[in-house]
Coordinates of C-alpha atoms and ligand atoms in Angstrom, one line a residue:
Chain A
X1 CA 58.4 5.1 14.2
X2 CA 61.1 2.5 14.9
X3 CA 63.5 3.3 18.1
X4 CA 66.1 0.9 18.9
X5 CA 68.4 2.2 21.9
X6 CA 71.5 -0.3 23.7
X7 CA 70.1 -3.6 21.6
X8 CA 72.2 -6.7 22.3
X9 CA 71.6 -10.3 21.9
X10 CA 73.8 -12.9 23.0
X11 CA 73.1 -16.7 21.6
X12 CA 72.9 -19.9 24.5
X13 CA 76.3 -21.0 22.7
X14 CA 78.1 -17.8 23.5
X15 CA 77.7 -16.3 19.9
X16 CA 77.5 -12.3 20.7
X17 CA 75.2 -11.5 17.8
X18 CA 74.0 -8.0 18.2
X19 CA 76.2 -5.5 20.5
X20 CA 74.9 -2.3 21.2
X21 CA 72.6 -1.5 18.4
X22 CA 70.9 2.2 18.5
X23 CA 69.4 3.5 15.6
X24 CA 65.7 5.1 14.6
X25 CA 63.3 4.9 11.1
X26 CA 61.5 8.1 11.2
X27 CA 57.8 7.7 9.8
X28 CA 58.1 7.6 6.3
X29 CA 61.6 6.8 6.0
X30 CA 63.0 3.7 4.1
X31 CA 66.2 3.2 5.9
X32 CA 68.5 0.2 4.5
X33 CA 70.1 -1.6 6.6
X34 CA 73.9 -3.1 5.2
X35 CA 76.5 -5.4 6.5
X36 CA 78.4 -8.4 5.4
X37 CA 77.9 -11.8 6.2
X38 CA 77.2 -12.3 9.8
X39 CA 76.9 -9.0 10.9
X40 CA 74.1 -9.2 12.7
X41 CA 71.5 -8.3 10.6
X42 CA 68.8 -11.0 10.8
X43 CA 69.4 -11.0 14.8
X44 CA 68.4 -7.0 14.8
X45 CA 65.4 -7.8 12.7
X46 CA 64.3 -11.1 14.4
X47 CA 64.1 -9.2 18.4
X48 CA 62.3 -6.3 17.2
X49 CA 60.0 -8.9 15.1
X50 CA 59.0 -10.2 18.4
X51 CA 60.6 -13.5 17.4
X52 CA 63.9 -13.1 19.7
X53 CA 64.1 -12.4 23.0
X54 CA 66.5 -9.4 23.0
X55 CA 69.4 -10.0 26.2
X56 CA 69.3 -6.5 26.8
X57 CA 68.0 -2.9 25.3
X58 CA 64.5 -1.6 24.7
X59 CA 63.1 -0.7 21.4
X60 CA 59.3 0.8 20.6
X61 CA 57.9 0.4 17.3
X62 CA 54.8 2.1 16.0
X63 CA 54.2 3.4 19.9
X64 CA 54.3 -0.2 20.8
X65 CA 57.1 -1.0 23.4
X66 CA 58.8 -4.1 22.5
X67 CA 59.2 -5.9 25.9
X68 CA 55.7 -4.9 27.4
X69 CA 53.7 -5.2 24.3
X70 CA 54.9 -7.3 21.7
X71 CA 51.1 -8.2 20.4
X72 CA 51.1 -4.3 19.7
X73 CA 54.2 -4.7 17.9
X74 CA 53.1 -7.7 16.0
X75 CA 49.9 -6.1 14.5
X76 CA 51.6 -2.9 13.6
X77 CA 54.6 -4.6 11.8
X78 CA 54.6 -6.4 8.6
X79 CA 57.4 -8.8 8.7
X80 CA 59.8 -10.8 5.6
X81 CA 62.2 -13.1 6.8
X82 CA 64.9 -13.9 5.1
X83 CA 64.5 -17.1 4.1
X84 CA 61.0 -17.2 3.8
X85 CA 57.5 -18.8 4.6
X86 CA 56.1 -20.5 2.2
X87 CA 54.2 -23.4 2.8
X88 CA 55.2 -25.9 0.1
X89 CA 52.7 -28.4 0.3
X90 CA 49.4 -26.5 0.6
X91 CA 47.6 -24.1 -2.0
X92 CA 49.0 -20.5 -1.2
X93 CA 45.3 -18.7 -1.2
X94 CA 44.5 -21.1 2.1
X95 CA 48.0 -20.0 3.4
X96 CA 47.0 -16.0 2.9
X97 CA 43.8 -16.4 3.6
X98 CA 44.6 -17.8 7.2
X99 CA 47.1 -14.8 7.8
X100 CA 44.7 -12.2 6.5
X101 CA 42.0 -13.9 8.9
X102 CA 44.7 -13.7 12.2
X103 CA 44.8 -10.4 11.4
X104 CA 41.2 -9.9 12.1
X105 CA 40.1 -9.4 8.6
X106 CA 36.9 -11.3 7.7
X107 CA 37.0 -13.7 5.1
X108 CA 34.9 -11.5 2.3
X109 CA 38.0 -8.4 3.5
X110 CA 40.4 -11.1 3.2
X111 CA 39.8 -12.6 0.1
X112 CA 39.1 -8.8 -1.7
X113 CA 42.6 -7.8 0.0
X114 CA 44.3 -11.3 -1.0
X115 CA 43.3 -10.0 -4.6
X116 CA 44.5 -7.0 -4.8
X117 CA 48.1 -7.5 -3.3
X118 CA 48.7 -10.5 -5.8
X119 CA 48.2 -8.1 -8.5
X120 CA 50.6 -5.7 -7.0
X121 CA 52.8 -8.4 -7.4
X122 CA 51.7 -9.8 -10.6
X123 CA 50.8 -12.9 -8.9
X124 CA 47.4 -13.2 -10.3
X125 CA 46.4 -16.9 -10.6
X126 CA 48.8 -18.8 -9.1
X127 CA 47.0 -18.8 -5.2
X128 CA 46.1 -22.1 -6.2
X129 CA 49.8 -23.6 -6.4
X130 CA 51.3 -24.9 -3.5
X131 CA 54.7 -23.2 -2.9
X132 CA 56.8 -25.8 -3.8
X133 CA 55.6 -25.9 -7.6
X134 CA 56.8 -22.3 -7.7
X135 CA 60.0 -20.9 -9.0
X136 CA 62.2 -19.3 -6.1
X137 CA 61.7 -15.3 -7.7
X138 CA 57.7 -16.5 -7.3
X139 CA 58.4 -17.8 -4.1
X140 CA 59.9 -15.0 -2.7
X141 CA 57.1 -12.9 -3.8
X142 CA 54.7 -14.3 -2.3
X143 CA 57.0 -14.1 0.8
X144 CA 56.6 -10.4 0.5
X145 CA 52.7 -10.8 -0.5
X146 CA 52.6 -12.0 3.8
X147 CA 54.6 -8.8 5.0
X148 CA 52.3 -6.9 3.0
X149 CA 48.6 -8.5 3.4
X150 CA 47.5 -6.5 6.6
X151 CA 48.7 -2.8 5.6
X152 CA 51.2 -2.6 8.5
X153 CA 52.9 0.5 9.0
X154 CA 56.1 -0.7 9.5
X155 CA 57.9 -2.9 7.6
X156 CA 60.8 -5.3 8.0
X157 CA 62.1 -6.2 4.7
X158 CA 65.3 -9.0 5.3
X159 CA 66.5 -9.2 1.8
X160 CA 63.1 -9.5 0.2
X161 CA 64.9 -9.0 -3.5
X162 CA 67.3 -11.8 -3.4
X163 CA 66.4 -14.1 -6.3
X164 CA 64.4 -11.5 -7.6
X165 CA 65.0 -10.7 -11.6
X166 CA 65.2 -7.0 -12.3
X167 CA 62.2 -6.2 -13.7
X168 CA 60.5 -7.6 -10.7
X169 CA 63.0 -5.5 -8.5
X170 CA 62.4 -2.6 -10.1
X171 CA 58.9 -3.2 -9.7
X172 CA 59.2 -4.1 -5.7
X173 CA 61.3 -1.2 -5.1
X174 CA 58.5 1.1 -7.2
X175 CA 55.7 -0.4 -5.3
X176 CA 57.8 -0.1 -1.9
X177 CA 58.0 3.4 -2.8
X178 CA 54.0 4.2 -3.5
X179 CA 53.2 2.8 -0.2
X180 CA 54.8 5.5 1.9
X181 CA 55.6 3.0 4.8
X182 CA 58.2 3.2 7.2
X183 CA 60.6 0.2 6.1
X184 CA 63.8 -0.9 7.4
X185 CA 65.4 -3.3 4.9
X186 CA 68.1 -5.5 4.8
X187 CA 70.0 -6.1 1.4
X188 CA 73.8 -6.8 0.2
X189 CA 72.8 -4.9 -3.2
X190 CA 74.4 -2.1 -3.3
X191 CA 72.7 0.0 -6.2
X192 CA 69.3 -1.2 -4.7
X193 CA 70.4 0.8 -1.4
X194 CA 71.3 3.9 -3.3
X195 CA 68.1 3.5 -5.8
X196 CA 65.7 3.1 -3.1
X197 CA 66.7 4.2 0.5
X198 CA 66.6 7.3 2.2
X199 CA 69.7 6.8 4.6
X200 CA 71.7 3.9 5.2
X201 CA 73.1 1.9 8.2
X202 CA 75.9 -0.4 7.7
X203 CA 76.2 -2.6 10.9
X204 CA 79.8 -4.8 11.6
X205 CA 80.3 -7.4 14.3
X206 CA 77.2 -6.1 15.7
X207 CA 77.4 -2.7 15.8
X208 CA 76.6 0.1 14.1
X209 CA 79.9 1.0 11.7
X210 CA 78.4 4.0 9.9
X211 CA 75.1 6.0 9.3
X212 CA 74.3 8.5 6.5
X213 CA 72.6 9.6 3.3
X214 CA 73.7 7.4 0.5
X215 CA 75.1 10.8 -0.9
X216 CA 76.7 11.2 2.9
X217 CA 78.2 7.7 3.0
X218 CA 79.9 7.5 -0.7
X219 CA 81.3 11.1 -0.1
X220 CA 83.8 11.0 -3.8
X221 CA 83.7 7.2 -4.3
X222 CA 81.6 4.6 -5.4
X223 CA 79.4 3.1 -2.1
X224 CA 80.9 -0.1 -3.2
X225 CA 83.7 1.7 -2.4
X226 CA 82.6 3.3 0.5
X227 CA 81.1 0.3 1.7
X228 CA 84.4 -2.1 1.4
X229 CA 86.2 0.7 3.9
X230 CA 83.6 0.8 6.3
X231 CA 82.7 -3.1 6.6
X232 CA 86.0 -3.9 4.6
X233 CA 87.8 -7.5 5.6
X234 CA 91.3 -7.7 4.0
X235 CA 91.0 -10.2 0.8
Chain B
X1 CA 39.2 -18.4 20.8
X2 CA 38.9 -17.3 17.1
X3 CA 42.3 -18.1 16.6
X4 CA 42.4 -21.5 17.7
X5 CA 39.2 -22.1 15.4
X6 CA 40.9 -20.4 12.3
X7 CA 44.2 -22.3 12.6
X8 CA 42.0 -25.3 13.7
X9 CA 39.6 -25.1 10.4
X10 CA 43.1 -24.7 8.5
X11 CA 44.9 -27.8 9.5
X12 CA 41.6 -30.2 9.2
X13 CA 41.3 -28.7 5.6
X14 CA 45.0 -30.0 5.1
X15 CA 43.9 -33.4 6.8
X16 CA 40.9 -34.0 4.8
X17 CA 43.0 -33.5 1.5
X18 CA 45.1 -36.3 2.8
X19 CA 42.9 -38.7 3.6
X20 CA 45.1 -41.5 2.9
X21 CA 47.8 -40.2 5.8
X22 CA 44.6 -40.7 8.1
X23 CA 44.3 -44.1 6.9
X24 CA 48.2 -45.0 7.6
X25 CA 48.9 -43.8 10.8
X26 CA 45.8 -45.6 11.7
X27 CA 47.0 -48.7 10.4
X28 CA 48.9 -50.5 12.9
X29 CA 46.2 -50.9 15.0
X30 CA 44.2 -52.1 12.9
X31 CA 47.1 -54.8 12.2
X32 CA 46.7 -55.6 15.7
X33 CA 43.0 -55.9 15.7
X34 CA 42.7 -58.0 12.9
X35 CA 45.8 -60.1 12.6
X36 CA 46.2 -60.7 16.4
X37 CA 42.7 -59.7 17.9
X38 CA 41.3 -63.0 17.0
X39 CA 43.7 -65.1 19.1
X40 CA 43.8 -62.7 21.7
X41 CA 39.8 -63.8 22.0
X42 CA 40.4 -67.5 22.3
X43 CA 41.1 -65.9 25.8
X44 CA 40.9 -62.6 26.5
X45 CA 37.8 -60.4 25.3
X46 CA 37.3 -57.6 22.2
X47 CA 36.5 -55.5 25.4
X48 CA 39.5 -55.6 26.5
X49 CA 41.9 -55.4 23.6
X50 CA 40.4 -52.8 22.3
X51 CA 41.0 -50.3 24.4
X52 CA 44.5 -51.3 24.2
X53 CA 44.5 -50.4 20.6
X54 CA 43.0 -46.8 21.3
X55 CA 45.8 -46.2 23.3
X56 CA 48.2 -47.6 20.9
X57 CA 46.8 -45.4 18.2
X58 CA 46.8 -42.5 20.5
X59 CA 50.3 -42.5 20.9
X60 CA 51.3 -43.4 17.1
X61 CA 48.6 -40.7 15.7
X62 CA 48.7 -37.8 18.1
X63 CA 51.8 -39.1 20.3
X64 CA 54.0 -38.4 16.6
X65 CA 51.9 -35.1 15.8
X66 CA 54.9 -33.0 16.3
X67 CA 56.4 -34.2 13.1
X68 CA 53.5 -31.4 11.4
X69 CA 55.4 -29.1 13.5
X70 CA 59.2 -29.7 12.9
X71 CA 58.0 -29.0 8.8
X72 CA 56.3 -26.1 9.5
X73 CA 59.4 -25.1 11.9
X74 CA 61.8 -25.9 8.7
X75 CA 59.7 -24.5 6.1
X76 CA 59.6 -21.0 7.8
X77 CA 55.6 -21.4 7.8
X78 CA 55.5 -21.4 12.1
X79 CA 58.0 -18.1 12.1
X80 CA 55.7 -16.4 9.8
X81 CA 52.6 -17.2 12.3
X82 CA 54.4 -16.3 14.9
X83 CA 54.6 -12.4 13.8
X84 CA 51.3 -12.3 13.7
X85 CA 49.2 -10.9 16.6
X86 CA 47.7 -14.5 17.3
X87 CA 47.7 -15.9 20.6
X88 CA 50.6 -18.2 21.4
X89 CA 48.2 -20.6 23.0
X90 CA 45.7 -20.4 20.0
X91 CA 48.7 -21.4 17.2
X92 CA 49.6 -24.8 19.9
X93 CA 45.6 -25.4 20.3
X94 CA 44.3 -24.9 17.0
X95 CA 46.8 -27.5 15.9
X96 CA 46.0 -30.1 18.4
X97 CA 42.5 -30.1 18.5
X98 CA 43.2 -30.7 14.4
X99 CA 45.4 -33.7 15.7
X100 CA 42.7 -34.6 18.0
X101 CA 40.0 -34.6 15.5
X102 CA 42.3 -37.0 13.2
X103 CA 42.5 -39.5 16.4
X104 CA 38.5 -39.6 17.1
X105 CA 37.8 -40.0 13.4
X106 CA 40.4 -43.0 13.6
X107 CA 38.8 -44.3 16.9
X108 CA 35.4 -44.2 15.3
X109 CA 37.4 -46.5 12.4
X110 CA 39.2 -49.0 14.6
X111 CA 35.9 -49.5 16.6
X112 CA 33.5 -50.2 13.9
X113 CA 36.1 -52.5 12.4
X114 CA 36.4 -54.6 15.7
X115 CA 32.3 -54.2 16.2
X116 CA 32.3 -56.3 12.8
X117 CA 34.6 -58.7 14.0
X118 CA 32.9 -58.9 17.4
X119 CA 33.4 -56.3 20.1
X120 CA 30.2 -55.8 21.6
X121 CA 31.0 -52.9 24.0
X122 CA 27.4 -50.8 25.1
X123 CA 27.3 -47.7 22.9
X124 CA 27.0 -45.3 26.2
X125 CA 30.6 -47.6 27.4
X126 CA 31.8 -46.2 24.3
X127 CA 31.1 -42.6 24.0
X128 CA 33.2 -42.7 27.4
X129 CA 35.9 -43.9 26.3
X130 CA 35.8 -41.5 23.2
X131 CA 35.5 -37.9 26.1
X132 CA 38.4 -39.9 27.4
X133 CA 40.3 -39.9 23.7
X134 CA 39.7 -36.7 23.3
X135 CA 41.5 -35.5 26.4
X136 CA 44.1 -37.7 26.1
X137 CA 44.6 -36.5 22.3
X138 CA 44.7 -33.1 23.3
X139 CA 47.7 -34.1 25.8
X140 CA 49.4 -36.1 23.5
X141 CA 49.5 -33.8 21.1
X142 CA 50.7 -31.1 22.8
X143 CA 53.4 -33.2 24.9
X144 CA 54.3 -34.1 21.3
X145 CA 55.0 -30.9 20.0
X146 CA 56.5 -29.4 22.8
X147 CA 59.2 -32.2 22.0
X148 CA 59.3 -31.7 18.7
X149 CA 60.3 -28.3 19.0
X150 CA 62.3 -29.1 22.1
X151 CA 64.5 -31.7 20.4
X152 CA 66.7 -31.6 17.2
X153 CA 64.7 -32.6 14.3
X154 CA 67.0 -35.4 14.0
X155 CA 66.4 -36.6 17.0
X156 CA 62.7 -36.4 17.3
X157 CA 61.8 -39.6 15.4
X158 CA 63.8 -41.9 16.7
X159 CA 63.3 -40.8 20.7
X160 CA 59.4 -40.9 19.8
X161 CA 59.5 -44.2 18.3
X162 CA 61.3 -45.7 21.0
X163 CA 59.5 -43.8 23.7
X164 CA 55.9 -45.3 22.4
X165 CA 56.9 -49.1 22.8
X166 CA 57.6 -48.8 26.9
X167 CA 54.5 -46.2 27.5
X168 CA 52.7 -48.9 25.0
X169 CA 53.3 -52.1 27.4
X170 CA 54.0 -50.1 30.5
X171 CA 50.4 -49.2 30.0
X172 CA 49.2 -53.0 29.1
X173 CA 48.0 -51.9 25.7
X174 CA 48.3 -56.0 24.7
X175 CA 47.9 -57.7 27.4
X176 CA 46.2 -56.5 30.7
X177 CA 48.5 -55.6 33.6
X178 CA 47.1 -57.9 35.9
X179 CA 48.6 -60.9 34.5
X180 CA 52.2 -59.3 35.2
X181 CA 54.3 -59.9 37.5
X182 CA 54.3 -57.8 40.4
X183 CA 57.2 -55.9 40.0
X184 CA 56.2 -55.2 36.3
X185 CA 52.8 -54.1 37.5
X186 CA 54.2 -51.7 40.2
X187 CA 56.4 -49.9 37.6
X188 CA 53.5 -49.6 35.5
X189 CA 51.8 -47.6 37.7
X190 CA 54.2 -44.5 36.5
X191 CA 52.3 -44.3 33.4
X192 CA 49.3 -42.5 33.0
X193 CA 48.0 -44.3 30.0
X194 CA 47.4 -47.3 32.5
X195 CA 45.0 -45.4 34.2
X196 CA 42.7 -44.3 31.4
X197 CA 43.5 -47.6 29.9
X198 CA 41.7 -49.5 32.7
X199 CA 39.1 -46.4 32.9
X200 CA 38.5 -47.2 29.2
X201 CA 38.3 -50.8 29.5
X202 CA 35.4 -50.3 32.5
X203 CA 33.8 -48.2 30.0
X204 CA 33.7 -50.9 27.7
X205 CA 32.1 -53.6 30.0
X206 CA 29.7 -51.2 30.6
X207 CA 30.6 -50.2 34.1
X208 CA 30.6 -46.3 34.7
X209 CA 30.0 -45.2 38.0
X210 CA 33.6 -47.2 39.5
X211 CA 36.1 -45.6 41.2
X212 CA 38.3 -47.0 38.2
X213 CA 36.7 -44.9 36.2
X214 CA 36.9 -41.4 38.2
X215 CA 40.6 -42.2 38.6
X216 CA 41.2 -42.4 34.6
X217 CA 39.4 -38.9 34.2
X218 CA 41.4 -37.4 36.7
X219 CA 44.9 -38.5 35.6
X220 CA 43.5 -37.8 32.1
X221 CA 42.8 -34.3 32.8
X222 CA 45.7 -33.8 35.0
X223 CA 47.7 -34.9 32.4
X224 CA 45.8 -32.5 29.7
X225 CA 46.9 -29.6 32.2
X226 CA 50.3 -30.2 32.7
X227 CA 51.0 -30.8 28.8
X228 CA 49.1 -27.6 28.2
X229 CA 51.3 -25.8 30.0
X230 CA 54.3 -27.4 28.9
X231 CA 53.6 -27.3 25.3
X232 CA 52.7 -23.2 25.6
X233 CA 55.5 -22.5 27.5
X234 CA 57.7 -24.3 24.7
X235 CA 56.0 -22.6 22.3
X236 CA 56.0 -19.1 23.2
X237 CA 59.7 -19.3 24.1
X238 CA 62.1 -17.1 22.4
X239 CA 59.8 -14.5 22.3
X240 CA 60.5 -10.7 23.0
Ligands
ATP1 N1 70.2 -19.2 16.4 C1 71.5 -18.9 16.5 N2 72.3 -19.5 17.4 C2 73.6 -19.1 17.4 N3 74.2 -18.2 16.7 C3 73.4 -17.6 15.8 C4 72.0 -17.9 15.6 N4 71.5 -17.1 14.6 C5 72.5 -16.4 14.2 N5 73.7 -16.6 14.8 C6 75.0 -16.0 14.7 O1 74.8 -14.6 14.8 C7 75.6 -13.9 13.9 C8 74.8 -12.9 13.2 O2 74.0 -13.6 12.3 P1 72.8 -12.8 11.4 O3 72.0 -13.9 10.8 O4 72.2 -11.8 12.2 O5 73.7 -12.2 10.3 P2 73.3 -11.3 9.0 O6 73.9 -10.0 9.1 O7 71.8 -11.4 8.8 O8 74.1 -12.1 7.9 P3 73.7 -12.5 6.3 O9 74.0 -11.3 5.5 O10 74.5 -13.6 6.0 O11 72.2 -12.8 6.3 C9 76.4 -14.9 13.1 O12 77.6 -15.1 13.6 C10 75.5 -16.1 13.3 O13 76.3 -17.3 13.1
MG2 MG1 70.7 -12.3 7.4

């Protein structure tokens, strides 16, 4: 579903973000996606959200090539960025009722669909707020209420939990789950990664530092442990 | 073409809940018409400030549009529109023409003020001017957000606040350009805005069929062009 072969992406002021990144979601899998700070994470997600220009590779997503036809792309992929898009002035029902809309929904599908993914996310009754009179957990999921809106089948998830208080994790991950989509997701949470992905990739100064079942990756330790060996900086 | 209207029909639901904003931005003008308009006709004509005021409020209301864009830009709102299958041109146009639509309905203020204080411009004069304030809204607002997103969000309100004073007099929004000096009036020929300035102020005096009128619609469609371009091209940049 997702194929990703020789992705790099080098910044204007010399920053070499992303250095050869290969890697593939299989329909159906939820593959997390780990590194520390600066790893290049955010860059992978951004080029194959179409929001990046990628300075060299190819990727195809849902049967959709990347570089040829990033519209395809865009209407198969449902995307959550990292730090979010929530308008904080304007009543969020206008805001999801616009991206329903530019996703060809009419407004009678749109405002039945609006419905039913706020009470997924036990957001029931507060489309009326603008974002800014919401709490950050609230805020972030209605950031995941955007990715979600037009049933994409592929899903890039860039830390969607952080914030998040564990019942409402628990919850996200659960619902996640139900929806049998091919995600790719970013997180620094450790036991989320175990709880709720099929494999892991653990990407380092831009590159791919290990690939595995969470079983695969730990081997005898902790994945903490495992995790500080493969992506490790001295203290 | 759906998409421009949807993200159109957005932003002038935003701009009708802020009524007031509309009000503002349209206020210096008005300063102009009211507190300086009547010395200005102990020698010059409403006819012809007025049209100087349209330009000045198209370059304070549209000219500064960009300023919706650099929140958006910081608030994550214009990446999240951007993953959506939406034409790149439709998420630039939808939000001019809302810009646009703000500029006529402050036109249509600023001239019914100055018809109660005695411009007497013919009403076919003025429904020219406003297809002319429509185009040039439509470029200003794109130009404007195509810098906006071009320059660093520090930047972008002081370089537009300094840029509308020169374009402003280049264009002889106070006084008209004939009574500058040569030199002056030469130079001012670099800016469009004197062109559908004088187009506008024909209009006004009830003159139509000139050749100074069929030059202002030309530069003020050129114009629309090239910032159309410009302001896609900055807008669709950085995309795979
Ligand atoms: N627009 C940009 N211009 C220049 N450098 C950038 C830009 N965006 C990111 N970088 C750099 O690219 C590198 C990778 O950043 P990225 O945001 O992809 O990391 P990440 O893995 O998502 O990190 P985090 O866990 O902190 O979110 C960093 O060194 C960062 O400073
Ligand atoms: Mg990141």
């Amino acid at each position: 579903m997702i194929d990703v072969s020789g992705l790099t992406k080098t910044f204007r002021n010399g920053v070499e973000a992303v250095r050869g990144v290969d890697l593939t979601v299989a329909p159906g899998e939820i593959v997390g996606f780990l590194g520390p700070n600066g790893a290049g994470k955010t860059t992978t997600m951004r080029m194959l959200a179409t929001l990046l220009r990628p300075s060299s590779g190819s990727a195809t997503i849902a049967g959709h090539d990347l570089r040829s036809d990033p519209r395809g792309v865009r209407r198969s992929i449902g995307y959550v960025s990292q730090s979010g898009g929530v308008n904080p002035v304007n009543p969020l029902g206008d805001e999801l009722e616009l991206q329903a809309m530019l996703y060809g929904m009419s407004r009678a599908e749109a405002r039945s669909r609006i419905a039913d993914v706020l009470a997924t996310l036990e957001l029931t009754g507060l489309e009326g707020m603008p974002g800014g009179a919401l709490s950050g957990g609230l805020r972030r999921r209605f950031d995941i209420a955007f990715g979600l809106l037009h049933r994409p089948s592929v899903l890039f998830l860039d830390e969607p939990t952080t914030g998040l208080d564990p019942q409402s994790r628990a919850a996200l991950w659960e619902h996640i789950r139900s929806l049998g989509l091919t995600v790719l997701l970013s997180t620094h949470y450790l036991e989320e990664a175990e709880a709720l992905c099929d494999r892991l990739l653990v990407i380092d100064g831009g590159r791919i530092a290990a690939e595995g079942t969470p079983a695969q990756l730990k081997g005898e330790r902790t994945l903490n442990e495992a995790f500080l060996e493969i992506a490790g900086r001295p203290a | 073409m759906r998409d421009t209207w949807l993200i159109f029909r957005h932003h002038t639901r935003i701009t009708l809940r802020n009524k007031f904003a509309i009000l503002i931005t349209a206020a210096q003008p008005l300063f102009f018409l009211v507190l300086f308009g009547p010395i200005f006709a102990t020698f010059g004509s409403w006819e012809t400030l007025v049209p100087g005021l349209i330009i000045q409020l198209g370059l304070l209301s549209a000219g500064m549009a960009g300023f919706g864009v650099v929140f958006d830009w910081r608030s994550g709102v214009l990446e999240r529109l951007r993953v959506t299958p939406a034409g790149r041109l439709p998420l630039l146009l939808g939000r001019v023409l809302n810009n646009t639509f703000t500029l006529v309905v402050q036109t249509v203020l600023l001239v019914a003020v100055a018809y109660l204080i005695g411009l007497r411009a013919p009403l076919l004069g003025v429904l020219g001017a406003m297809a002319l304030v429509v185009v040039l809204g439509v470029s200003l607002a794109a130009l404007s957000h195509a810098a906006a997103m071009r320059l660093n969000e520090h930047l972008f309100a002081p370089v537009m606040m300094t840029a509308v004073w020169p374009l402003m007099l280049l264009s002889g929004t106070f006084l008209p350009m004939s009574m500058a000096p040569q030199w002056l009036s030469t130079l001012s020929y670099v800016s469009p805005f004197r062109y559908v300035l004088e187009a506008m102020r024909e209009l006004f005096a009830g003159t139509y069929a000139s050749g100074v009128v069929a030059v202002g619609v030309l530069v003020v469609a050129l114009f629309a062009a090239i910032s159309l371009t410009v302001g896609t091209r900055v807008f669709s940049r950085d995309n795979a």
